[in-house]
């Protein structure tokens, strides 16, 4: 899809890629203070930068999968309607003219609400709706938003339409046009804050996104966009912003602070590099961190070149927190200097919904609630993911069965029709349940929470064995005589549940008494020992197929087929066609945990 260069060039002129935006704001929170006896008082100015990240379509404190108000054991609340209330409170306290509101990305994917307006009633259709996230963020008054990797999940056309509907720029200094290597989105945004009796304070916001987009959404961006590293692009742009007179430089980065990558060495750029940017690139005052879904009220990083402290903060995802950066400046020797930066987070559970946002988006919300509660079949028994991360659960077998059937049908008239089809799936959720009785779209959506699509790859038996071995690293090594605590059995080395895969169609044991790399035992296919040379069609989600999780062989394997329909939709279609959801039609015991050959459960 074209990148609409004309639109970018027009928009960049008002978002800072060409001419800085001067905002006529009201009376600032500047205060006079004595700089010393006999001297004029130094001018001071207080600026508050507010930030959210990883909103993932959460407008209200509502769980579409449970058809109820969201709640968790920690008492958290979610939704932009809560954030709006917090923002209003901060603006009332600080003065709206002394605040800036930013986001660090992952906005338009993550709930049935965002899926509905991307796929069911798409914003890209002629005369289509305004995206609820655009409507909410416009109403709240966001100043700028960094691109997240999930912004690309529905393709460039949907992203560009969302961008068109926003009253604020979508920033991505390291989202480059693949042909020209120039920014395909505005790299930065500049705003002036006026101070009586002194020059205005010029604040620059640099937006950086995640290099992993090149892997995770390869189908949409390959040949169109490139995503170099955050450190590299920050080093290019921060000096430019300073040379343009920026007194304060804030980075909004869709990148965690850990310095790690989930994609191994598939890319030469770090996935979670926010702290590295702070450490390596001089001239940054604060970084709004995203992507990692962790709460960081305040993290101080010392820049190695200047010795200056850079303050980082990451608010919890889903609009559960709002980060605040309180920045104090002083005007001395003809220029503004940042004197101090401190950050903290506000909790969305401390306030009520903003009725303005509730009223604005109630109709959109109600439409989606009706949609997800459609009945598509009947289940003969309750299926749950509660034990799915350490036992072969029938509810995960449903996913692999659907993937196998779709791929078999797709390859039926091809040269690969005679090859055996096997499939992978991950236990995404620990709380998903399909109850006995009526099965709704929301029940099935809670099982498959991501908008992944299906790909068929060609792998050998040896490659499947290596894939299983890599997946088995998910388990904590547990001696044969040790007490098994299921809460401590998984997520070794902090590997998330979504990076543990079942593989159906072959049978195998995972011996968790053994060291990682030597755990896969007794692998069979059709009752016989697995032939390392045999070829298999591997039905796999696009995230994994493109290298997500750095599983071996799959990203480089030959692709036989792929499609753009979500696996979640395929599951709903399969259940609708069957009418009755009976485990006898899809459940199989393909794997089990053992210790020195003895089953754990």
Coordinates of C-alpha atoms in Angstrom, one line a residue:
X1 CA 0.0 0.0 0.0
X2 CA 1.4 3.5 -0.8
X3 CA 2.8 5.5 2.0
X4 CA 1.2 8.8 0.8
X5 CA 4.4 10.9 0.8
X6 CA 2.5 14.1 -0.1
X7 CA 0.4 13.8 3.1
X8 CA 3.4 13.2 5.2
X9 CA 5.2 16.3 3.9
X10 CA 2.2 18.4 4.5
X11 CA 1.7 17.1 8.0
X12 CA 5.4 17.3 8.9
X13 CA 5.3 21.0 8.4
X14 CA 3.1 21.4 11.4
X15 CA 4.4 18.6 13.6
X16 CA 8.0 19.6 13.6
X17 CA 9.7 17.6 10.7
X18 CA 9.9 20.9 8.8
X19 CA 8.7 23.9 10.9
X20 CA 8.2 23.8 14.6
X21 CA 4.7 24.3 15.9
X22 CA 4.4 27.4 18.2
X23 CA 1.5 26.9 20.5
X24 CA 0.0 30.1 22.0
X25 CA -0.5 28.9 25.5
X26 CA -1.7 30.8 28.5
X27 CA -0.1 32.0 31.7
X28 CA 2.8 29.6 32.7
X29 CA 3.7 28.3 36.1
X30 CA 6.8 30.5 36.2
X31 CA 7.9 31.6 39.6
X32 CA 10.4 34.3 40.6
X33 CA 13.1 33.2 43.0
X34 CA 16.1 35.2 44.4
X35 CA 19.2 34.0 42.6
X36 CA 21.3 35.8 45.2
X37 CA 21.6 39.1 47.1
X38 CA 21.8 42.0 44.8
X39 CA 20.9 40.0 41.7
X40 CA 17.8 39.9 39.7
X41 CA 15.6 36.9 40.5
X42 CA 16.1 34.0 38.0
X43 CA 13.1 33.1 35.9
X44 CA 11.9 29.6 36.6
X45 CA 9.4 27.4 34.8
X46 CA 7.7 24.2 35.8
X47 CA 6.5 21.8 33.0
X48 CA 4.6 18.6 33.5
X49 CA 4.7 15.9 30.8
X50 CA 2.1 13.2 31.2
X51 CA 2.3 9.9 29.4
X52 CA 0.5 6.6 28.7
X53 CA 1.5 3.6 26.7
X54 CA 0.3 0.3 25.4
X55 CA -3.3 1.3 25.6
X56 CA -4.3 -1.6 23.3
X57 CA -7.8 -0.4 22.7
X58 CA -8.8 0.0 26.3
X59 CA -11.3 2.9 26.3
X60 CA -13.4 1.7 29.3
X61 CA -12.9 -0.3 32.4
X62 CA -14.5 -3.3 30.7
X63 CA -13.6 -6.9 30.0
X64 CA -15.1 -7.8 26.7
X65 CA -14.1 -11.4 27.2
X66 CA -16.0 -11.7 30.5
X67 CA -18.8 -9.3 29.5
X68 CA -18.3 -7.4 32.8
X69 CA -16.4 -4.6 34.5
X70 CA -12.7 -5.3 34.5
X71 CA -11.2 -6.4 37.8
X72 CA -8.1 -8.1 39.1
X73 CA -6.6 -9.2 42.4
X74 CA -4.6 -6.0 42.7
X75 CA -7.6 -3.7 42.3
X76 CA -6.4 -2.2 39.0
X77 CA -8.8 -0.3 36.7
X78 CA -8.3 0.3 33.0
X79 CA -9.4 2.6 30.2
X80 CA -8.8 6.0 28.7
X81 CA -12.0 7.3 30.4
X82 CA -10.1 7.0 33.7
X83 CA -6.9 8.5 32.2
X84 CA -9.0 11.4 31.0
X85 CA -10.1 12.1 34.6
X86 CA -6.5 12.0 35.8
X87 CA -5.3 14.2 33.0
X88 CA -8.0 16.7 33.9
X89 CA -6.9 16.8 37.5
X90 CA -3.2 17.4 36.5
X91 CA -4.2 20.1 34.1
X92 CA -6.3 21.8 36.8
X93 CA -3.4 21.7 39.2
X94 CA -0.6 22.6 36.9
X95 CA -2.5 24.7 34.4
X96 CA -3.2 23.2 31.0
X97 CA -0.8 25.6 29.4
X98 CA 2.0 24.0 31.4
X99 CA 1.4 20.4 30.5
X100 CA 2.1 18.0 27.6
X101 CA 0.3 14.7 27.0
X102 CA 2.1 11.9 25.2
X103 CA 1.7 8.2 24.5
X104 CA 4.4 5.6 23.6
X105 CA 2.4 3.4 21.3
X106 CA 0.4 0.2 20.8
X107 CA -2.9 1.9 20.5
X108 CA -5.1 0.3 17.8
X109 CA -4.9 -3.4 18.6
X110 CA -5.7 -5.5 21.6
X111 CA -9.4 -5.6 22.4
X112 CA -12.6 -6.7 20.5
X113 CA -13.3 -3.0 20.2
X114 CA -10.2 -2.3 18.1
X115 CA -10.7 -5.5 16.1
X116 CA -14.3 -4.6 15.3
X117 CA -13.3 -1.2 13.9
X118 CA -10.4 -2.6 11.9
X119 CA -12.2 -5.7 10.5
X120 CA -15.9 -5.9 11.1
X121 CA -16.8 -2.2 10.5
X122 CA -13.5 -1.0 9.3
X123 CA -12.4 2.7 9.5
X124 CA -11.0 2.2 6.0
X125 CA -14.4 1.6 4.3
X126 CA -15.9 4.5 2.3
X127 CA -17.7 6.6 4.9
X128 CA -16.4 4.4 7.6
X129 CA -16.4 5.2 11.3
X130 CA -13.9 7.2 13.3
X131 CA -11.7 4.9 15.2
X132 CA -12.7 4.9 18.9
X133 CA -9.1 5.4 20.0
X134 CA -8.8 8.4 17.7
X135 CA -12.0 9.9 19.0
X136 CA -11.1 9.3 22.7
X137 CA -7.5 10.6 22.4
X138 CA -8.6 13.7 20.4
X139 CA -11.2 14.5 23.1
X140 CA -8.6 14.1 25.9
X141 CA -6.2 16.3 24.0
X142 CA -3.1 14.2 23.3
X143 CA -0.2 16.2 21.9
X144 CA 1.8 13.4 20.2
X145 CA 1.9 9.6 20.1
X146 CA 4.7 7.3 19.2
X147 CA 4.1 4.4 16.9
X148 CA 4.0 1.0 18.5
X149 CA 4.6 -2.3 16.7
X150 CA 0.9 -3.3 17.0
X151 CA 0.0 -0.2 15.0
X152 CA 1.0 -2.2 11.9
X153 CA -1.0 -5.4 12.7
X154 CA -3.9 -4.4 10.4
X155 CA -1.7 -3.1 7.5
X156 CA -0.5 0.3 6.5
X157 CA -3.8 1.4 5.0
X158 CA -5.6 1.1 8.4
X159 CA -2.7 2.8 10.2
X160 CA -2.7 5.7 7.7
X161 CA -6.5 6.1 8.1
X162 CA -6.1 6.2 11.9
X163 CA -3.3 8.7 11.5
X164 CA -5.7 10.9 9.3
X165 CA -8.3 10.7 12.0
X166 CA -6.0 11.9 14.8
X167 CA -5.6 15.5 15.8
X168 CA -2.1 14.8 16.9
X169 CA 1.0 13.4 15.1
X170 CA 2.0 9.8 15.1
X171 CA 5.8 9.9 15.6
X172 CA 8.4 7.4 14.3
X173 CA 11.9 8.7 13.7
X174 CA 13.1 5.2 12.9
X175 CA 10.1 4.2 10.7
X176 CA 11.7 4.9 7.3
X177 CA 10.5 4.6 3.8
X178 CA 12.3 1.5 2.4
X179 CA 13.3 3.2 -0.9
X180 CA 14.2 6.7 0.2
X181 CA 15.3 5.9 3.8
X182 CA 13.6 9.1 4.9
X183 CA 11.1 9.2 7.7
X184 CA 7.7 7.8 6.6
X185 CA 6.1 9.4 9.7
X186 CA 6.9 12.7 11.5
X187 CA 10.1 12.1 13.5
X188 CA 9.4 14.7 16.2
X189 CA 7.0 17.3 17.5
X190 CA 7.9 20.7 19.0
X191 CA 5.8 22.9 21.2
X192 CA 6.6 26.3 22.7
X193 CA 5.5 27.2 26.2
X194 CA 5.4 31.0 26.8
X195 CA 6.9 32.6 29.9
X196 CA 6.2 36.3 30.6
X197 CA 9.4 38.3 30.7
X198 CA 11.5 35.5 29.2
X199 CA 11.9 33.6 26.0
X200 CA 9.5 30.7 25.5
X201 CA 10.5 27.2 26.6
X202 CA 10.8 25.0 23.5
X203 CA 10.0 21.3 24.1
X204 CA 10.9 18.7 21.5
X205 CA 9.4 15.2 21.6
X206 CA 11.2 12.5 19.6
X207 CA 9.2 9.4 18.7
X208 CA 10.9 6.0 18.3
X209 CA 9.3 2.7 17.5
X210 CA 10.3 -0.9 17.7
X211 CA 12.7 -2.5 15.2
X212 CA 10.9 -5.8 15.7
X213 CA 8.1 -4.6 13.4
X214 CA 10.3 -5.8 10.5
X215 CA 9.9 -9.3 11.8
X216 CA 6.4 -9.3 13.5
X217 CA 4.6 -7.6 10.6
X218 CA 6.8 -8.6 7.8
X219 CA 3.9 -9.3 5.5
X220 CA 2.8 -5.7 5.7
X221 CA 6.1 -3.7 5.9
X222 CA 8.6 -5.7 3.8
X223 CA 9.8 -3.6 0.9
X224 CA 7.9 -0.6 2.2
X225 CA 9.3 0.3 5.5
X226 CA 12.6 -0.2 7.4
X227 CA 13.1 0.1 11.2
X228 CA 16.7 0.9 12.2
X229 CA 17.7 0.9 15.9
X230 CA 16.5 3.4 18.4
X231 CA 20.0 4.4 19.6
X232 CA 21.2 5.0 16.1
X233 CA 18.2 7.2 15.2
X234 CA 18.2 9.1 18.5
X235 CA 21.8 9.9 18.0
X236 CA 20.9 11.4 14.7
X237 CA 17.9 13.4 15.7
X238 CA 18.6 14.7 19.3
X239 CA 21.5 16.9 18.2
X240 CA 19.2 18.3 15.4
X241 CA 16.5 19.1 17.9
X242 CA 19.0 20.8 20.2
X243 CA 20.4 22.8 17.2
X244 CA 16.8 23.9 16.5
X245 CA 16.7 25.5 19.9
X246 CA 15.0 22.7 22.0
X247 CA 15.3 23.5 25.7
X248 CA 13.8 20.2 26.7
X249 CA 14.1 16.9 24.8
X250 CA 11.7 14.2 25.7
X251 CA 11.7 10.8 23.9
X252 CA 8.6 8.7 23.6
X253 CA 9.9 5.2 22.9
X254 CA 8.0 2.1 22.1
X255 CA 10.8 0.0 23.6
X256 CA 11.4 -1.4 27.0
X257 CA 14.3 -0.6 29.3
X258 CA 15.8 -4.1 29.8
X259 CA 18.3 -4.1 27.0
X260 CA 17.0 -7.5 25.8
X261 CA 15.4 -8.8 22.6
X262 CA 12.9 -11.6 22.1
X263 CA 14.1 -12.1 18.5
X264 CA 17.6 -13.1 19.3
X265 CA 20.1 -12.1 16.6
X266 CA 17.6 -12.0 13.8
X267 CA 17.9 -8.2 13.8
X268 CA 21.0 -6.1 14.6
X269 CA 18.9 -3.8 16.7
X270 CA 17.9 -4.1 20.4
X271 CA 14.2 -4.6 21.0
X272 CA 14.1 -3.1 24.5
X273 CA 16.6 -0.3 24.3
X274 CA 15.1 2.7 26.1
X275 CA 17.8 2.7 28.8
X276 CA 20.5 2.3 26.2
X277 CA 19.2 5.4 24.4
X278 CA 19.4 7.3 27.7
X279 CA 22.9 5.9 28.4
X280 CA 24.4 6.5 24.9
X281 CA 22.8 9.6 23.5
X282 CA 23.6 13.0 25.0
X283 CA 20.9 15.7 25.2
X284 CA 17.9 13.8 26.4
X285 CA 16.1 14.9 29.6
X286 CA 13.3 12.2 29.9
X287 CA 12.1 9.1 28.2
X288 CA 8.5 7.8 28.2
X289 CA 9.0 4.0 28.0
X290 CA 6.6 1.6 26.3
X291 CA 6.3 -1.9 24.9
X292 CA 7.3 -4.0 27.9
X293 CA 4.1 -3.8 29.9
X294 CA 5.8 -3.2 33.2
X295 CA 5.4 -0.4 35.7
X296 CA 8.4 1.9 36.2
X297 CA 7.5 5.0 38.3
X298 CA 11.1 6.3 38.0
X299 CA 14.3 5.0 36.6
X300 CA 17.4 7.1 36.6
X301 CA 20.1 6.4 33.9
X302 CA 23.4 8.2 33.7
X303 CA 24.5 9.2 30.2
X304 CA 28.1 8.0 29.8
X305 CA 29.1 11.0 27.6
X306 CA 27.9 13.8 29.8
X307 CA 27.4 12.2 33.3
X308 CA 23.9 13.7 33.2
X309 CA 20.9 11.8 34.7
X310 CA 18.1 10.9 32.3
X311 CA 14.8 10.0 33.9
X312 CA 12.7 7.2 32.5
X313 CA 9.2 6.2 33.4
X314 CA 6.8 3.5 32.1
X315 CA 3.2 3.5 33.1
X316 CA 1.4 0.2 33.3
X317 CA -0.3 -0.9 30.1
X318 CA -4.1 -0.7 29.3
X319 CA -4.4 2.8 30.7
X320 CA -3.9 1.5 34.3
X321 CA -1.4 4.2 35.1
X322 CA -0.4 7.7 34.0
X323 CA 3.2 8.7 34.2
X324 CA 4.1 12.2 35.2
X325 CA 7.5 13.9 34.5
X326 CA 7.8 17.1 36.6
X327 CA 10.5 19.2 34.9
X328 CA 12.0 22.3 36.5
X329 CA 13.8 24.9 34.4
X330 CA 15.7 28.0 35.2
X331 CA 16.6 30.9 32.8
X332 CA 20.2 31.9 33.3
X333 CA 22.9 33.3 31.0
X334 CA 20.4 33.9 28.3
X335 CA 19.0 30.4 28.0
X336 CA 16.7 27.9 29.7
X337 CA 18.3 25.0 31.5
X338 CA 16.7 21.9 32.9
X339 CA 17.4 22.0 36.6
X340 CA 15.7 18.8 37.6
X341 CA 13.4 16.0 36.4
X342 CA 11.4 13.7 38.6
X343 CA 8.8 11.1 37.6
X344 CA 6.0 9.2 39.2
X345 CA 2.8 7.4 38.2
X346 CA -0.9 7.9 39.0
X347 CA -3.2 5.0 39.4
X348 CA -6.4 4.9 37.3
X349 CA -8.2 3.0 40.1
X350 CA -8.2 6.2 42.1
X351 CA -10.7 8.0 39.9
X352 CA -14.0 7.6 38.2
X353 CA -14.6 7.6 34.4
X354 CA -14.8 10.9 32.7
X355 CA -18.4 11.3 31.7
X356 CA -17.4 13.1 28.5
X357 CA -15.5 10.1 27.2
X358 CA -18.2 7.7 28.4
X359 CA -20.9 9.7 26.5
X360 CA -18.6 10.0 23.4
X361 CA -17.9 6.3 23.0
X362 CA -20.9 4.5 24.6
X363 CA -22.5 3.7 21.2
X364 CA -19.3 2.3 19.8
X365 CA -18.8 0.2 22.9
X366 CA -22.4 -1.1 22.9
X367 CA -22.1 -2.2 19.3
X368 CA -19.0 -4.3 20.2
X369 CA -20.6 -5.8 23.3
X370 CA -23.5 -7.0 21.2
X371 CA -21.1 -8.4 18.6
X372 CA -19.0 -10.4 21.0
X373 CA -22.0 -11.9 22.7
X374 CA -23.3 -13.6 19.5
X375 CA -23.8 -17.3 20.0
X376 CA -22.0 -19.4 17.4
X377 CA -22.3 -22.9 18.9
X378 CA -22.8 -25.2 21.9
X379 CA -20.1 -26.8 24.0
X380 CA -20.6 -30.3 25.5
X381 CA -18.4 -29.5 28.4
X382 CA -16.4 -26.6 30.0
X383 CA -12.9 -26.1 28.5
X384 CA -10.3 -24.0 30.3
X385 CA -6.7 -22.8 30.1
X386 CA -6.1 -22.9 33.8
X387 CA -3.6 -25.8 33.6
X388 CA -2.7 -25.4 29.9
X389 CA 0.8 -24.2 30.5
X390 CA 1.9 -27.5 32.1
X391 CA -0.7 -30.0 30.8
X392 CA -1.8 -30.8 27.3
X393 CA -5.2 -29.1 27.5
X394 CA -8.1 -29.8 25.0
X395 CA -8.8 -26.1 24.7
X396 CA -5.4 -25.6 23.1
X397 CA -5.9 -28.6 20.9
X398 CA -8.9 -26.7 19.5
X399 CA -6.6 -24.1 18.1
X400 CA -4.2 -26.6 16.6
X401 CA -7.1 -28.6 15.1
X402 CA -8.5 -25.5 13.4
X403 CA -5.1 -24.6 12.0
X404 CA -4.5 -28.1 10.7
X405 CA -7.9 -28.2 9.0
X406 CA -7.5 -24.8 7.4
X407 CA -4.0 -25.5 6.1
X408 CA -5.0 -29.0 4.8
X409 CA -7.9 -27.4 2.8
X410 CA -5.6 -24.7 1.5
X411 CA -3.0 -27.2 0.2
X412 CA -5.4 -29.8 -1.0
X413 CA -4.8 -29.2 -4.7
X414 CA -1.1 -28.5 -4.4
X415 CA 2.0 -30.6 -4.6
X416 CA 2.2 -30.6 -0.8
X417 CA -1.3 -32.2 -0.3
X418 CA 0.2 -35.6 0.7
X419 CA 2.5 -34.2 3.4
X420 CA 1.4 -34.5 7.0
X421 CA 0.2 -31.3 8.6
X422 CA 1.2 -30.5 12.2
X423 CA 0.5 -27.3 14.1
X424 CA 1.7 -25.1 17.0
X425 CA -0.3 -23.0 19.5
X426 CA 0.5 -21.2 22.7
X427 CA -1.4 -21.0 26.0
X428 CA -1.9 -17.2 25.7
X429 CA -4.2 -16.8 28.7
X430 CA -4.4 -18.5 32.0
X431 CA -8.0 -17.6 32.6
X432 CA -9.7 -18.3 29.3
X433 CA -12.8 -20.5 29.5
X434 CA -15.4 -21.8 27.1
X435 CA -18.3 -22.8 29.3
X436 CA -20.6 -25.8 28.7
X437 CA -23.6 -24.6 26.8
X438 CA -23.8 -21.6 24.5
X439 CA -20.5 -20.5 23.0
X440 CA -20.1 -16.9 22.0
X441 CA -17.6 -14.9 19.9
X442 CA -16.2 -13.5 23.2
X443 CA -15.5 -17.0 24.6
X444 CA -13.5 -17.8 21.5
X445 CA -11.8 -14.4 21.4
X446 CA -10.6 -14.8 25.0
X447 CA -8.9 -18.1 23.9
X448 CA -7.0 -16.3 21.1
X449 CA -6.3 -12.8 22.2
X450 CA -3.9 -11.8 19.4
X451 CA -4.8 -10.9 15.8
X452 CA -2.4 -13.5 14.4
X453 CA -2.9 -15.0 11.0
X454 CA -2.0 -18.4 9.7
X455 CA 1.1 -19.5 7.7
X456 CA 2.1 -22.9 6.4
X457 CA 5.9 -23.6 6.5
X458 CA 7.9 -26.7 5.3
X459 CA 10.0 -28.3 8.1
X460 CA 11.8 -31.6 8.6
X461 CA 11.5 -33.9 11.5
X462 CA 14.9 -32.8 12.8
X463 CA 13.8 -29.2 12.7
X464 CA 10.6 -30.0 14.5
X465 CA 12.7 -31.8 17.2
X466 CA 14.9 -28.6 17.6
X467 CA 11.8 -26.5 17.7
X468 CA 10.4 -28.6 20.5
X469 CA 13.7 -28.5 22.4
X470 CA 13.7 -24.7 22.2
X471 CA 10.1 -24.5 23.4
X472 CA 10.9 -26.7 26.4
X473 CA 13.3 -24.1 27.8
X474 CA 10.1 -22.6 29.2
X475 CA 10.1 -25.0 32.1
X476 CA 12.3 -24.6 35.2
X477 CA 14.6 -27.6 35.7
X478 CA 13.1 -29.7 38.5
X479 CA 14.8 -32.6 40.1
X480 CA 13.1 -36.0 40.1
X481 CA 12.6 -36.0 43.9
X482 CA 11.7 -32.3 44.2
X483 CA 8.2 -31.1 45.2
X484 CA 6.4 -29.8 42.2
X485 CA 4.9 -26.3 42.6
X486 CA 3.0 -25.4 39.4
X487 CA 3.4 -21.7 40.1
X488 CA 7.2 -22.1 39.9
X489 CA 7.3 -24.7 37.2
X490 CA 7.1 -22.4 34.1
X491 CA 8.5 -19.1 32.7
X492 CA 12.1 -20.0 33.2
X493 CA 14.4 -17.0 32.5
X494 CA 11.2 -14.9 32.4
X495 CA 10.0 -16.5 29.1
X496 CA 6.3 -15.4 28.7
X497 CA 3.5 -17.9 28.2
X498 CA 3.1 -16.8 24.6
X499 CA 6.6 -18.0 23.8
X500 CA 5.8 -21.6 24.9
X501 CA 4.4 -23.7 22.0
X502 CA 2.5 -27.0 21.9
X503 CA 3.0 -28.9 18.7
X504 CA 0.2 -31.2 17.8
X505 CA 0.4 -34.1 15.3
X506 CA 3.6 -35.6 16.9
X507 CA 3.9 -37.1 20.4
X508 CA 6.7 -36.3 22.8
X509 CA 7.7 -36.1 26.4
X510 CA 9.4 -33.1 28.1
X511 CA 11.8 -34.3 30.8
X512 CA 12.1 -31.3 33.1
X513 CA 14.7 -33.1 35.3
X514 CA 17.1 -32.6 32.4
X515 CA 19.0 -29.4 31.5
X516 CA 17.5 -27.2 28.8
X517 CA 18.5 -28.5 25.4
X518 CA 18.2 -32.2 26.4
X519 CA 14.6 -32.4 27.4
X520 CA 12.7 -33.7 24.4
X521 CA 12.2 -37.5 24.6
X522 CA 10.3 -40.3 22.8
X523 CA 9.2 -38.2 19.8
X524 CA 6.9 -40.2 17.6
X525 CA 4.8 -39.7 14.5
X526 CA 1.9 -42.1 13.8
X527 CA 3.3 -44.4 16.5
X528 CA 6.8 -44.7 15.0
X529 CA 9.9 -42.9 16.0
X530 CA 10.2 -39.5 14.3
X531 CA 12.2 -39.6 11.1
X532 CA 14.5 -36.6 11.1
X533 CA 14.4 -36.5 7.3
X534 CA 10.6 -36.6 6.9
X535 CA 9.0 -33.4 5.7
X536 CA 6.0 -31.8 7.5
X537 CA 3.7 -28.9 6.8
X538 CA 3.8 -26.8 9.9
X539 CA 0.7 -24.7 10.5
X540 CA 2.0 -21.7 12.5
X541 CA 0.9 -18.2 13.4
X542 CA 2.5 -15.3 11.5
X543 CA 4.2 -13.9 14.6
X544 CA 6.1 -17.2 15.0
X545 CA 6.5 -17.7 11.3
X546 CA 8.2 -14.3 11.0
X547 CA 10.7 -15.0 13.8
X548 CA 8.8 -13.9 16.9
X549 CA 10.2 -15.6 20.0
X550 CA 13.3 -16.6 18.0
X551 CA 12.3 -20.2 17.6
X552 CA 14.7 -22.1 15.4
X553 CA 14.3 -22.8 11.7
X554 CA 10.7 -21.6 11.3
X555 CA 11.5 -18.0 10.1
X556 CA 13.9 -19.2 7.4
X557 CA 11.8 -22.2 6.3
X558 CA 10.1 -22.3 2.9
X559 CA 6.6 -20.7 3.1
X560 CA 3.9 -22.8 1.3
X561 CA 0.9 -20.7 2.0
X562 CA -0.4 -17.8 4.1
X563 CA -3.6 -15.8 4.5
X564 CA -4.8 -12.5 6.1
X565 CA -7.8 -13.9 8.0
X566 CA -7.2 -14.0 11.8
X567 CA -6.8 -17.4 13.5
X568 CA -9.5 -16.2 15.9
X569 CA -11.9 -15.8 13.0
X570 CA -11.0 -19.3 11.7
X571 CA -11.8 -20.7 15.1
X572 CA -15.2 -19.0 15.2
X573 CA -15.9 -20.3 11.7
X574 CA -14.9 -23.8 12.6
X575 CA -17.2 -23.8 15.7
X576 CA -20.0 -22.3 13.7
X577 CA -19.8 -24.9 11.0
X578 CA -19.7 -27.7 13.6
X579 CA -22.5 -26.3 15.7
X580 CA -21.4 -28.5 18.6
X581 CA -18.0 -28.1 20.3
X582 CA -17.1 -31.6 21.4
X583 CA -13.6 -32.4 22.6
X584 CA -13.9 -35.8 20.8
X585 CA -13.6 -33.9 17.6
X586 CA -10.3 -32.1 18.4
X587 CA -8.7 -33.2 21.7
X588 CA -5.6 -35.4 21.8
X589 CA -2.7 -36.0 24.2
X590 CA 0.4 -35.1 22.3
X591 CA 2.8 -34.3 25.1
X592 CA 3.4 -34.7 28.8
X593 CA 5.9 -33.5 31.4
X594 CA 8.2 -36.2 32.9
X595 CA 11.1 -36.4 35.3
X596 CA 13.7 -39.1 34.4
X597 CA 10.9 -40.8 32.4
X598 CA 8.2 -40.7 35.1
X599 CA 5.2 -38.5 34.4
X600 CA 4.9 -35.4 36.6
X601 CA 1.1 -35.4 36.6

